[in-house]
Amino acid sequence: MTLRPYRLSDPVFEALARGGGGAPAVRLLADAEYGRRLLLLRAVLDRAREHGGATQAHVRQLFGVLAEARRTAPAATRRVLAHPSAGPRLVTTWRALERPGQGAALPLASVAAAAALAAGLDLPVAFRATGPGAVLPGVGTVPLPGPGRDGVVRLRGRDLEYDDGTRLRLPPPAELYRERPGWWPLRPVAAWGVVLDDADTTDGPAPARLSAAEVRSWRTGAAFALRLLRARHAGHAGELAAGLRSLMPVPVDDGTHHSGSSAEMFGGVALSRPARARAFAETLVHEMQHSKLLAVMHLVDLLAPAGPDEPPRLHYAPWREDPRPLPGLLHGTYAFLSVARFWAVEAAAERDPGERYRAQVRCARWRGAAARAADVILTDGADRLTPTGRRFVTGMAHALADLNAAPLPASAVREADRQAAEHRERHRAAGRRRERHLADDDPVR
């Protein structure tokens, strides 16, 4: 396995620092993230070698399956290894090898099984099924008969066998993405291959399956959001086409919508489905910024690690009521830089006066919040910024200065300032409640 080094040229670095970069930068980051996963596979093999015995033999067998799949069907194997949910499985495997005797419980086993099936290999792989489903990351899920039947399943060729002898015949590689009884394929939600990953919860609850009507709602919502982005936000649309790979549905909790990204799941977004196209588009823009920054931070050091005895330093984040450590503040600032830019474009394009005013308020609210946070990072966090990190945050600050210089109606700015002051007061009130709670729990008191 030979990997080329990945470098961010000065123009690409500066474009990313200002919140952009476009499709070429995201393709570079996606390639670098794939290379990182290959290196992680090698690290898993090296750690297993330290154990020797059965652990080493088992990991070598899984590594051999992946290597053969990559030789036989490189594109299909890359789709499996680069799938967002494969990342946490590789990291969990590496960490699990700190303990001996993991066997088929290693999450890497399900990745190897998925690659073997996608490549059409006739090689045996045993992996763990959870609840009603045996998940093959990046490929699909087999709904196993009977509730709560956790255990090891064995895949050889297209035959999946459960420990009680139940045998299931899986689709051939050419039909893996077609619906059929006893097989839950990943279902597309966008034209360039973005899939709805509703059954693969990685290490969360047992697999579930959205109904056909729910999938249609997701497709419709995604289609309207992407149409809006292509029409008015070509840069963001290009980045999503280059980097977004899966949407993982999250239930709506008490009417509150959620979204999130993970350092090891590049290209994957967990979210509850927004009801409106603008909200859907804004969420995708927001989360792609997190994915981009996480990938940048895998390539270059923006922040120096805190000292082992250094107490945690928390900072006010104008978008959350709980204080955030410096990395969290950096992430929020980067995301809301592009959110503010998104609303600036929406405000300029909107014909309805009421909707235009609401977009102007959102732009003013988030451009001011992100600018204040960038200033905190450059001042209070100066000792943690590496020289590269200072360059990056300075680029963010310059982009925010340009955005803040754009004229907005005074009434929209006043409303944004009112909302910011109200948020700051909620943050202070939450802090006072936390202090009272800690005082009540103090055993000395």
CSV table of C-alpha atoms in Angstrom, one decimal:
chain,number,residue,atom,x,y,z
A,1,MET,CA,0.0,0.0,0.0
A,2,THR,CA,1.6,3.3,-1.2
A,3,LEU,CA,0.0,6.6,-0.4
A,4,ARG,CA,0.9,10.0,-1.7
A,5,PRO,CA,1.2,12.9,0.7
A,6,TYR,CA,-1.6,15.4,0.8
A,7,ARG,CA,-0.8,19.1,1.0
A,8,LEU,CA,-2.9,22.2,1.1
A,9,SER,CA,-1.4,24.8,-1.3
A,10,ASP,CA,-1.5,28.4,-0.1
A,11,PRO,CA,-4.4,29.4,-2.5
A,12,VAL,CA,-6.5,26.4,-1.3
A,13,PHE,CA,-5.6,27.0,2.3
A,14,GLU,CA,-6.6,30.7,2.1
A,15,ALA,CA,-9.9,29.8,0.3
A,16,LEU,CA,-10.7,27.3,3.0
A,17,ALA,CA,-9.9,29.7,5.7
A,18,ARG,CA,-12.4,32.2,4.2
A,19,GLY,CA,-15.1,29.5,4.4
A,20,GLY,CA,-14.9,28.5,0.7
A,21,GLY,CA,-12.7,26.3,-1.4
A,22,GLY,CA,-15.3,24.9,-3.7
A,23,ALA,CA,-15.5,21.4,-5.1
A,24,PRO,CA,-11.8,21.0,-5.9
A,25,ALA,CA,-10.8,21.7,-2.3
A,26,VAL,CA,-13.5,19.3,-1.0
A,27,ARG,CA,-12.3,16.6,-3.4
A,28,LEU,CA,-8.8,17.0,-2.1
A,29,LEU,CA,-10.1,16.7,1.5
A,30,ALA,CA,-12.1,13.6,0.7
A,31,ASP,CA,-9.1,12.0,-0.9
A,32,ALA,CA,-7.0,12.8,2.1
A,33,GLU,CA,-9.7,11.3,4.4
A,34,TYR,CA,-9.7,8.1,2.4
A,35,GLY,CA,-5.9,8.0,2.6
A,36,ARG,CA,-6.2,8.5,6.4
A,37,ARG,CA,-8.5,5.4,6.6
A,38,LEU,CA,-6.0,3.3,4.7
A,39,LEU,CA,-3.3,4.4,7.1
A,40,LEU,CA,-5.6,3.6,10.0
A,41,LEU,CA,-6.0,0.1,8.6
A,42,ARG,CA,-2.3,-0.3,8.6
A,43,ALA,CA,-2.1,0.9,12.2
A,44,VAL,CA,-4.8,-1.7,13.1
A,45,LEU,CA,-2.7,-4.4,11.5
A,46,ASP,CA,0.5,-3.2,13.3
A,47,ARG,CA,-1.4,-3.2,16.7
A,48,ALA,CA,-2.7,-6.7,16.1
A,49,ARG,CA,0.8,-7.9,15.4
A,50,GLU,CA,1.8,-6.7,18.9
A,51,HIS,CA,-0.8,-9.1,20.3
A,52,GLY,CA,0.3,-12.1,18.2
A,53,GLY,CA,-1.6,-15.3,18.3
A,54,ALA,CA,-5.3,-15.5,17.4
A,55,THR,CA,-5.8,-11.7,17.5
A,56,GLN,CA,-3.1,-11.2,14.9
A,57,ALA,CA,-4.3,-14.1,12.7
A,58,HIS,CA,-7.9,-12.7,12.8
A,59,VAL,CA,-6.9,-9.1,11.9
A,60,ARG,CA,-4.6,-10.4,9.1
A,61,GLN,CA,-7.5,-12.4,7.7
A,62,LEU,CA,-9.7,-9.3,7.7
A,63,PHE,CA,-6.9,-7.2,6.2
A,64,GLY,CA,-6.4,-9.9,3.5
A,65,VAL,CA,-10.1,-9.8,2.6
A,66,LEU,CA,-10.0,-6.0,2.2
A,67,ALA,CA,-6.8,-6.2,0.2
A,68,GLU,CA,-8.3,-8.8,-2.2
A,69,ALA,CA,-11.5,-6.7,-2.5
A,70,ARG,CA,-9.4,-3.7,-3.4
A,71,ARG,CA,-7.5,-5.6,-6.1
A,72,THR,CA,-10.7,-7.1,-7.5
A,73,ALA,CA,-13.1,-4.2,-7.4
A,74,PRO,CA,-11.2,-1.0,-6.3
A,75,ALA,CA,-14.1,1.4,-6.9
A,76,ALA,CA,-16.6,-0.7,-5.0
A,77,THR,CA,-14.1,-1.2,-2.1
A,78,ARG,CA,-13.4,2.5,-1.9
A,79,ARG,CA,-17.1,3.2,-1.7
A,80,VAL,CA,-17.2,0.9,1.4
A,81,LEU,CA,-14.1,2.1,3.1
A,82,ALA,CA,-14.9,5.8,2.3
A,83,HIS,CA,-18.5,5.5,3.5
A,84,PRO,CA,-19.0,7.7,6.5
A,85,SER,CA,-20.0,5.0,8.9
A,86,ALA,CA,-16.9,2.9,8.1
A,87,GLY,CA,-14.7,5.6,9.8
A,88,PRO,CA,-15.9,5.0,13.4
A,89,ARG,CA,-15.6,1.3,12.9
A,90,LEU,CA,-11.9,1.6,12.0
A,91,VAL,CA,-11.2,3.8,15.0
A,92,THR,CA,-13.2,1.6,17.4
A,93,THR,CA,-11.3,-1.4,16.1
A,94,TRP,CA,-7.9,0.3,16.7
A,95,ARG,CA,-9.0,1.2,20.2
A,96,ALA,CA,-10.5,-2.3,20.9
A,97,LEU,CA,-7.1,-3.8,20.2
A,98,GLU,CA,-5.8,-2.3,23.4
A,99,ARG,CA,-7.6,-5.3,24.9
A,100,PRO,CA,-7.0,-8.9,23.8
A,101,GLY,CA,-9.5,-11.4,22.5
A,102,GLN,CA,-12.0,-9.3,20.6
A,103,GLY,CA,-12.5,-11.8,17.7
A,104,ALA,CA,-15.6,-11.2,15.6
A,105,ALA,CA,-16.6,-8.4,17.9
A,106,LEU,CA,-14.1,-6.2,16.1
A,107,PRO,CA,-16.1,-3.6,14.0
A,108,LEU,CA,-13.6,-4.0,11.2
A,109,ALA,CA,-15.1,-7.4,10.5
A,110,SER,CA,-18.4,-5.8,9.2
A,111,VAL,CA,-16.4,-3.5,6.9
A,112,ALA,CA,-14.5,-6.4,5.5
A,113,ALA,CA,-17.7,-8.3,5.0
A,114,ALA,CA,-19.2,-5.4,3.2
A,115,ALA,CA,-16.2,-5.1,0.9
A,116,ALA,CA,-16.2,-8.8,0.2
A,117,LEU,CA,-19.9,-8.7,-0.8
A,118,ALA,CA,-19.5,-5.5,-2.9
A,119,ALA,CA,-16.5,-7.1,-4.7
A,120,GLY,CA,-18.2,-10.5,-5.2
A,121,LEU,CA,-15.5,-12.4,-3.3
A,122,ASP,CA,-16.0,-15.9,-2.1
A,123,LEU,CA,-14.0,-15.4,1.2
A,124,PRO,CA,-15.4,-16.2,4.6
A,125,VAL,CA,-16.0,-13.3,7.1
A,126,ALA,CA,-17.6,-13.6,10.5
A,127,PHE,CA,-19.0,-10.4,12.1
A,128,ARG,CA,-21.4,-9.4,14.8
A,129,ALA,CA,-25.1,-8.6,14.1
A,130,THR,CA,-27.0,-6.5,16.5
A,131,GLY,CA,-30.7,-6.7,17.2
A,132,PRO,CA,-32.8,-7.5,14.1
A,133,GLY,CA,-30.1,-6.5,11.5
A,134,ALA,CA,-26.7,-7.4,10.2
A,135,VAL,CA,-25.3,-4.1,9.0
A,136,LEU,CA,-22.8,-4.1,6.1
A,137,PRO,CA,-21.6,-0.5,6.1
A,138,GLY,CA,-21.8,1.4,2.8
A,139,VAL,CA,-23.8,-1.5,1.3
A,140,GLY,CA,-27.0,-2.4,3.2
A,141,THR,CA,-28.5,-4.3,6.0
A,142,VAL,CA,-29.9,-7.8,6.3
A,143,PRO,CA,-33.0,-7.8,8.6
A,144,LEU,CA,-32.5,-11.1,10.5
A,145,PRO,CA,-35.6,-13.1,11.6
A,146,GLY,CA,-36.6,-12.8,15.2
A,147,PRO,CA,-36.2,-10.0,17.8
A,148,GLY,CA,-33.1,-9.4,19.8
A,149,ARG,CA,-30.9,-12.0,18.2
A,150,ASP,CA,-27.5,-10.5,18.8
A,151,GLY,CA,-24.7,-12.8,17.7
A,152,VAL,CA,-22.1,-13.6,15.1
A,153,VAL,CA,-23.1,-14.1,11.5
A,154,ARG,CA,-20.9,-15.6,8.8
A,155,LEU,CA,-20.7,-14.4,5.2
A,156,ARG,CA,-19.2,-16.4,2.4
A,157,GLY,CA,-19.9,-15.3,-1.1
A,158,ARG,CA,-23.6,-14.3,-1.1
A,159,ASP,CA,-24.6,-16.6,1.7
A,160,LEU,CA,-25.1,-15.2,5.2
A,161,GLU,CA,-25.5,-17.8,8.0
A,162,TYR,CA,-26.8,-17.1,11.5
A,163,ASP,CA,-25.5,-19.2,14.4
A,164,ASP,CA,-28.8,-21.3,14.5
A,165,GLY,CA,-28.3,-22.4,10.9
A,166,THR,CA,-30.6,-19.8,9.3
A,167,ARG,CA,-29.1,-19.1,5.9
A,168,LEU,CA,-30.0,-16.1,3.8
A,169,ARG,CA,-29.0,-15.4,0.1
A,170,LEU,CA,-27.8,-11.9,-0.5
A,171,PRO,CA,-28.0,-10.0,-3.8
A,172,PRO,CA,-25.1,-10.1,-6.3
A,173,PRO,CA,-22.9,-7.0,-6.5
A,174,ALA,CA,-24.8,-5.6,-9.5
A,175,GLU,CA,-28.1,-5.7,-7.5
A,176,LEU,CA,-26.9,-4.5,-4.1
A,177,TYR,CA,-28.8,-1.2,-4.4
A,178,ARG,CA,-32.1,-2.7,-5.4
A,179,GLU,CA,-34.9,-3.3,-2.9
A,180,ARG,CA,-35.8,-7.0,-2.4
A,181,PRO,CA,-37.3,-9.1,0.4
A,182,GLY,CA,-34.8,-9.7,3.1
A,183,TRP,CA,-32.5,-7.0,2.0
A,184,TRP,CA,-32.4,-3.3,3.0
A,185,PRO,CA,-30.2,-1.4,0.5
A,186,LEU,CA,-29.0,2.1,1.0
A,187,ARG,CA,-31.5,4.3,-0.8
A,188,PRO,CA,-30.4,7.3,-2.9
A,189,VAL,CA,-31.7,10.8,-2.0
A,190,ALA,CA,-29.7,12.8,-4.5
A,191,ALA,CA,-28.6,12.4,-8.1
A,192,TRP,CA,-24.9,12.1,-7.4
A,193,GLY,CA,-25.1,9.2,-5.0
A,194,VAL,CA,-26.0,10.6,-1.6
A,195,VAL,CA,-27.8,7.8,0.3
A,196,LEU,CA,-30.2,7.7,3.2
A,197,ASP,CA,-28.4,5.6,5.8
A,198,ASP,CA,-31.4,4.9,8.0
A,199,ALA,CA,-30.4,1.4,9.3
A,200,ASP,CA,-26.7,1.8,10.1
A,201,THR,CA,-26.6,3.5,13.5
A,202,THR,CA,-22.9,2.4,13.9
A,203,ASP,CA,-23.0,1.9,17.7
A,204,GLY,CA,-26.4,3.4,18.5
A,205,PRO,CA,-29.9,1.7,18.7
A,206,ALA,CA,-30.8,-1.4,16.8
A,207,PRO,CA,-31.4,-0.9,13.1
A,208,ALA,CA,-34.7,0.5,11.9
A,209,ARG,CA,-36.1,1.2,8.5
A,210,LEU,CA,-37.9,4.3,7.2
A,211,SER,CA,-41.1,3.7,5.3
A,212,ALA,CA,-41.4,4.4,1.6
A,213,ALA,CA,-43.4,7.5,2.3
A,214,GLU,CA,-40.8,8.8,4.7
A,215,VAL,CA,-38.0,8.2,2.1
A,216,ARG,CA,-40.1,10.1,-0.4
A,217,SER,CA,-40.3,13.1,2.0
A,218,TRP,CA,-36.5,13.0,2.5
A,219,ARG,CA,-36.0,12.9,-1.3
A,220,THR,CA,-38.3,15.8,-1.9
A,221,GLY,CA,-36.8,17.9,0.9
A,222,ALA,CA,-33.3,17.2,-0.4
A,223,ALA,CA,-34.2,17.9,-4.0
A,224,PHE,CA,-35.7,21.3,-3.1
A,225,ALA,CA,-32.7,22.2,-0.9
A,226,LEU,CA,-30.2,21.3,-3.5
A,227,ARG,CA,-32.1,23.1,-6.2
A,228,LEU,CA,-32.0,26.2,-4.1
A,229,LEU,CA,-28.3,25.8,-3.5
A,230,ARG,CA,-27.5,25.2,-7.2
A,231,ALA,CA,-29.6,28.3,-8.2
A,232,ARG,CA,-28.1,30.8,-5.7
A,233,HIS,CA,-25.1,29.2,-3.9
A,234,ALA,CA,-23.1,27.5,-6.6
A,235,GLY,CA,-20.0,27.2,-4.4
A,236,HIS,CA,-21.8,25.4,-1.6
A,237,ALA,CA,-23.7,23.2,-4.1
A,238,GLY,CA,-20.4,22.1,-5.7
A,239,GLU,CA,-18.9,21.3,-2.3
A,240,LEU,CA,-21.8,19.2,-1.3
A,241,ALA,CA,-21.7,17.3,-4.6
A,242,ALA,CA,-18.0,16.6,-4.0
A,243,GLY,CA,-18.2,15.7,-0.4
A,244,LEU,CA,-21.7,14.8,0.9
A,245,ARG,CA,-22.2,11.0,0.9
A,246,SER,CA,-24.9,10.1,3.4
A,247,LEU,CA,-27.8,11.5,5.4
A,248,MET,CA,-28.5,9.7,8.7
A,249,PRO,CA,-32.0,10.5,10.0
A,250,VAL,CA,-32.4,11.7,13.6
A,251,PRO,CA,-35.9,11.7,15.2
A,252,VAL,CA,-37.4,15.1,16.0
A,253,ASP,CA,-37.3,15.6,19.8
A,254,ASP,CA,-40.1,17.8,21.1
A,255,GLY,CA,-40.3,19.8,17.9
A,256,THR,CA,-36.5,20.6,18.0
A,257,HIS,CA,-34.5,19.7,14.9
A,258,HIS,CA,-30.9,18.4,15.3
A,259,SER,CA,-27.9,18.0,13.1
A,260,GLY,CA,-24.4,17.0,13.6
A,261,SER,CA,-21.1,15.8,12.0
A,262,SER,CA,-18.3,13.6,13.3
A,263,ALA,CA,-14.5,13.8,12.9
A,264,GLU,CA,-14.4,10.2,11.6
A,265,MET,CA,-17.5,10.4,9.4
A,266,PHE,CA,-16.4,12.7,6.6
A,267,GLY,CA,-19.3,13.2,4.2
A,268,GLY,CA,-22.0,12.0,6.6
A,269,VAL,CA,-24.6,14.3,8.2
A,270,ALA,CA,-26.9,13.2,11.0
A,271,LEU,CA,-30.0,15.4,11.0
A,272,SER,CA,-33.7,15.5,11.6
A,273,ARG,CA,-35.5,16.4,8.4
A,274,PRO,CA,-36.1,20.2,8.1
A,275,ALA,CA,-39.6,21.0,6.9
A,276,ARG,CA,-38.6,23.8,4.6
A,277,ALA,CA,-36.1,23.9,1.7
A,278,ARG,CA,-34.2,26.9,3.1
A,279,ALA,CA,-33.7,25.3,6.5
A,280,PHE,CA,-32.6,22.0,4.8
A,281,ALA,CA,-30.1,23.9,2.6
A,282,GLU,CA,-28.8,25.9,5.6
A,283,THR,CA,-28.3,22.7,7.6
A,284,LEU,CA,-26.3,21.1,4.7
A,285,VAL,CA,-24.1,24.1,4.4
A,286,HIS,CA,-23.5,24.3,8.1
A,287,GLU,CA,-22.6,20.6,8.4
A,288,MET,CA,-20.3,20.6,5.3
A,289,GLN,CA,-18.3,23.4,7.0
A,290,HIS,CA,-17.8,21.2,10.0
A,291,SER,CA,-16.7,18.3,7.8
A,292,LYS,CA,-14.3,20.6,5.9
A,293,LEU,CA,-12.7,21.9,9.1
A,294,LEU,CA,-12.4,18.5,10.6
A,295,ALA,CA,-10.6,17.3,7.5
A,296,VAL,CA,-8.3,20.3,7.5
A,297,MET,CA,-7.4,19.6,11.1
A,298,HIS,CA,-6.5,16.1,10.2
A,299,LEU,CA,-3.9,17.6,7.8
A,300,VAL,CA,-2.5,20.5,9.7
A,301,ASP,CA,-2.3,21.6,13.3
A,302,LEU,CA,-4.4,24.7,13.9
A,303,LEU,CA,-4.4,24.4,17.7
A,304,ALA,CA,-1.6,23.2,20.0
A,305,PRO,CA,-2.7,20.6,22.6
A,306,ALA,CA,-3.5,21.9,26.1
A,307,GLY,CA,-1.0,21.1,28.8
A,308,PRO,CA,-1.7,18.0,30.9
A,309,ASP,CA,-2.2,20.0,34.0
A,310,GLU,CA,-3.9,23.0,32.3
A,311,PRO,CA,-7.5,23.5,33.6
A,312,PRO,CA,-10.1,23.5,30.8
A,313,ARG,CA,-10.8,27.0,29.5
A,314,LEU,CA,-14.3,27.6,28.3
A,315,HIS,CA,-15.6,30.4,26.2
A,316,TYR,CA,-19.0,32.0,25.5
A,317,ALA,CA,-20.4,30.8,22.2
A,318,PRO,CA,-23.0,33.2,20.8
A,319,TRP,CA,-25.0,30.2,19.4
A,320,ARG,CA,-25.1,28.0,22.5
A,321,GLU,CA,-26.1,28.4,26.1
A,322,ASP,CA,-23.3,26.2,27.4
A,323,PRO,CA,-19.7,27.4,27.3
A,324,ARG,CA,-17.4,25.8,24.7
A,325,PRO,CA,-13.7,24.8,24.7
A,326,LEU,CA,-11.6,26.5,22.1
A,327,PRO,CA,-11.9,23.7,19.4
A,328,GLY,CA,-15.7,23.9,19.7
A,329,LEU,CA,-15.6,27.7,19.4
A,330,LEU,CA,-13.5,27.5,16.3
A,331,HIS,CA,-15.9,25.0,14.7
A,332,GLY,CA,-18.9,27.1,15.5
A,333,THR,CA,-17.2,30.2,14.1
A,334,TYR,CA,-16.3,28.5,10.9
A,335,ALA,CA,-19.8,27.1,10.4
A,336,PHE,CA,-21.6,30.3,11.2
A,337,LEU,CA,-19.4,32.3,8.8
A,338,SER,CA,-20.9,30.4,6.0
A,339,VAL,CA,-24.4,30.4,7.5
A,340,ALA,CA,-24.2,34.2,7.6
A,341,ARG,CA,-23.1,34.3,4.0
A,342,PHE,CA,-25.9,32.0,3.1
A,343,TRP,CA,-28.5,34.4,4.6
A,344,ALA,CA,-26.9,37.4,2.9
A,345,VAL,CA,-27.4,35.8,-0.5
A,346,GLU,CA,-31.0,34.7,0.5
A,347,ALA,CA,-31.8,38.2,1.6
A,348,ALA,CA,-30.6,39.7,-1.7
A,349,ALA,CA,-32.7,37.2,-3.7
A,350,GLU,CA,-35.9,37.3,-1.6
A,351,ARG,CA,-38.8,39.3,-3.1
A,352,ASP,CA,-41.2,38.9,-0.2
A,353,PRO,CA,-40.6,41.9,2.2
A,354,GLY,CA,-41.3,39.8,5.3
A,355,GLU,CA,-39.1,36.9,4.3
A,356,ARG,CA,-36.3,39.3,3.1
A,357,TYR,CA,-36.3,41.0,6.5
A,358,ARG,CA,-36.1,37.7,8.4
A,359,ALA,CA,-33.1,36.7,6.2
A,360,GLN,CA,-31.5,40.0,6.8
A,361,VAL,CA,-31.9,39.6,10.6
A,362,ARG,CA,-30.4,36.1,10.4
A,363,CYS,CA,-27.4,37.4,8.4
A,364,ALA,CA,-26.8,40.2,10.8
A,365,ARG,CA,-27.2,37.9,13.8
A,366,TRP,CA,-24.7,35.3,12.6
A,367,ARG,CA,-22.1,37.5,11.0
A,368,GLY,CA,-21.9,39.5,14.2
A,369,ALA,CA,-21.7,36.4,16.4
A,370,ALA,CA,-19.0,34.7,14.2
A,371,ALA,CA,-17.0,37.9,14.1
A,372,ARG,CA,-17.0,38.3,17.9
A,373,ALA,CA,-16.1,34.6,18.3
A,374,ALA,CA,-13.2,34.9,15.8
A,375,ASP,CA,-11.9,37.9,17.9
A,376,VAL,CA,-12.0,35.8,21.1
A,377,ILE,CA,-10.1,33.0,19.4
A,378,LEU,CA,-7.4,35.4,18.2
A,379,THR,CA,-7.0,37.1,21.6
A,380,ASP,CA,-8.0,34.8,24.5
A,381,GLY,CA,-7.0,31.7,22.5
A,382,ALA,CA,-3.8,33.2,21.0
A,383,ASP,CA,-1.5,30.9,23.1
A,384,ARG,CA,-3.2,27.8,21.7
A,385,LEU,CA,-3.1,28.8,18.1
A,386,THR,CA,-0.2,27.5,16.0
A,387,PRO,CA,1.2,29.8,13.4
A,388,THR,CA,-0.9,27.9,10.8
A,389,GLY,CA,-3.9,28.2,13.0
A,390,ARG,CA,-3.4,32.0,13.3
A,391,ARG,CA,-3.3,32.2,9.6
A,392,PHE,CA,-6.5,30.2,9.3
A,393,VAL,CA,-8.4,32.2,11.9
A,394,THR,CA,-7.1,35.5,10.5
A,395,GLY,CA,-8.5,34.5,7.1
A,396,MET,CA,-11.9,33.8,8.8
A,397,ALA,CA,-11.8,37.2,10.5
A,398,HIS,CA,-11.1,38.9,7.2
A,399,ALA,CA,-14.0,37.2,5.5
A,400,LEU,CA,-16.2,38.2,8.4
A,401,ALA,CA,-15.0,41.8,8.2
A,402,ASP,CA,-16.0,41.9,4.5
A,403,LEU,CA,-19.4,40.3,5.3
A,404,ASN,CA,-20.0,42.8,8.2
A,405,ALA,CA,-19.2,45.7,5.9
A,406,ALA,CA,-22.1,44.8,3.6
A,407,PRO,CA,-25.0,47.2,4.2
A,408,LEU,CA,-28.1,45.9,5.9
A,409,PRO,CA,-31.2,47.8,7.1
A,410,ALA,CA,-30.7,49.4,10.5
A,411,SER,CA,-33.9,47.7,11.8
A,412,ALA,CA,-32.5,44.3,10.9
A,413,VAL,CA,-29.2,45.0,12.7
A,414,ARG,CA,-31.1,46.3,15.8
A,415,GLU,CA,-33.2,43.1,15.9
A,416,ALA,CA,-30.1,41.0,15.5
A,417,ASP,CA,-28.5,42.9,18.4
A,418,ARG,CA,-31.6,42.4,20.5
A,419,GLN,CA,-31.5,38.6,19.9
A,420,ALA,CA,-27.8,38.5,20.7
A,421,ALA,CA,-28.3,40.3,24.0
A,422,GLU,CA,-31.2,38.1,24.9
A,423,HIS,CA,-29.0,35.0,24.1
A,424,ARG,CA,-26.2,36.4,26.3
A,425,GLU,CA,-28.6,36.8,29.2
A,426,ARG,CA,-29.9,33.2,28.8
A,427,HIS,CA,-26.3,32.0,28.8
A,428,ARG,CA,-25.6,33.9,32.0
A,429,ALA,CA,-28.8,32.6,33.6
A,430,ALA,CA,-27.8,29.0,32.6
A,431,GLY,CA,-24.3,29.6,34.2
A,432,ARG,CA,-25.9,30.8,37.4
A,433,ARG,CA,-28.1,27.7,37.5
A,434,ARG,CA,-25.0,25.5,36.9
A,435,GLU,CA,-23.2,27.2,39.8
A,436,ARG,CA,-26.1,26.7,42.2
A,437,HIS,CA,-26.3,23.1,41.2
A,438,LEU,CA,-22.6,22.6,41.9
A,439,ALA,CA,-22.9,24.4,45.2
A,440,ASP,CA,-25.9,22.2,46.2
A,441,ASP,CA,-23.8,19.1,45.4
A,442,ASP,CA,-20.8,20.2,47.3
A,443,PRO,CA,-20.3,17.6,50.1
A,444,VAL,CA,-18.3,20.1,52.2
A,445,ARG,CA,-21.1,22.7,52.3
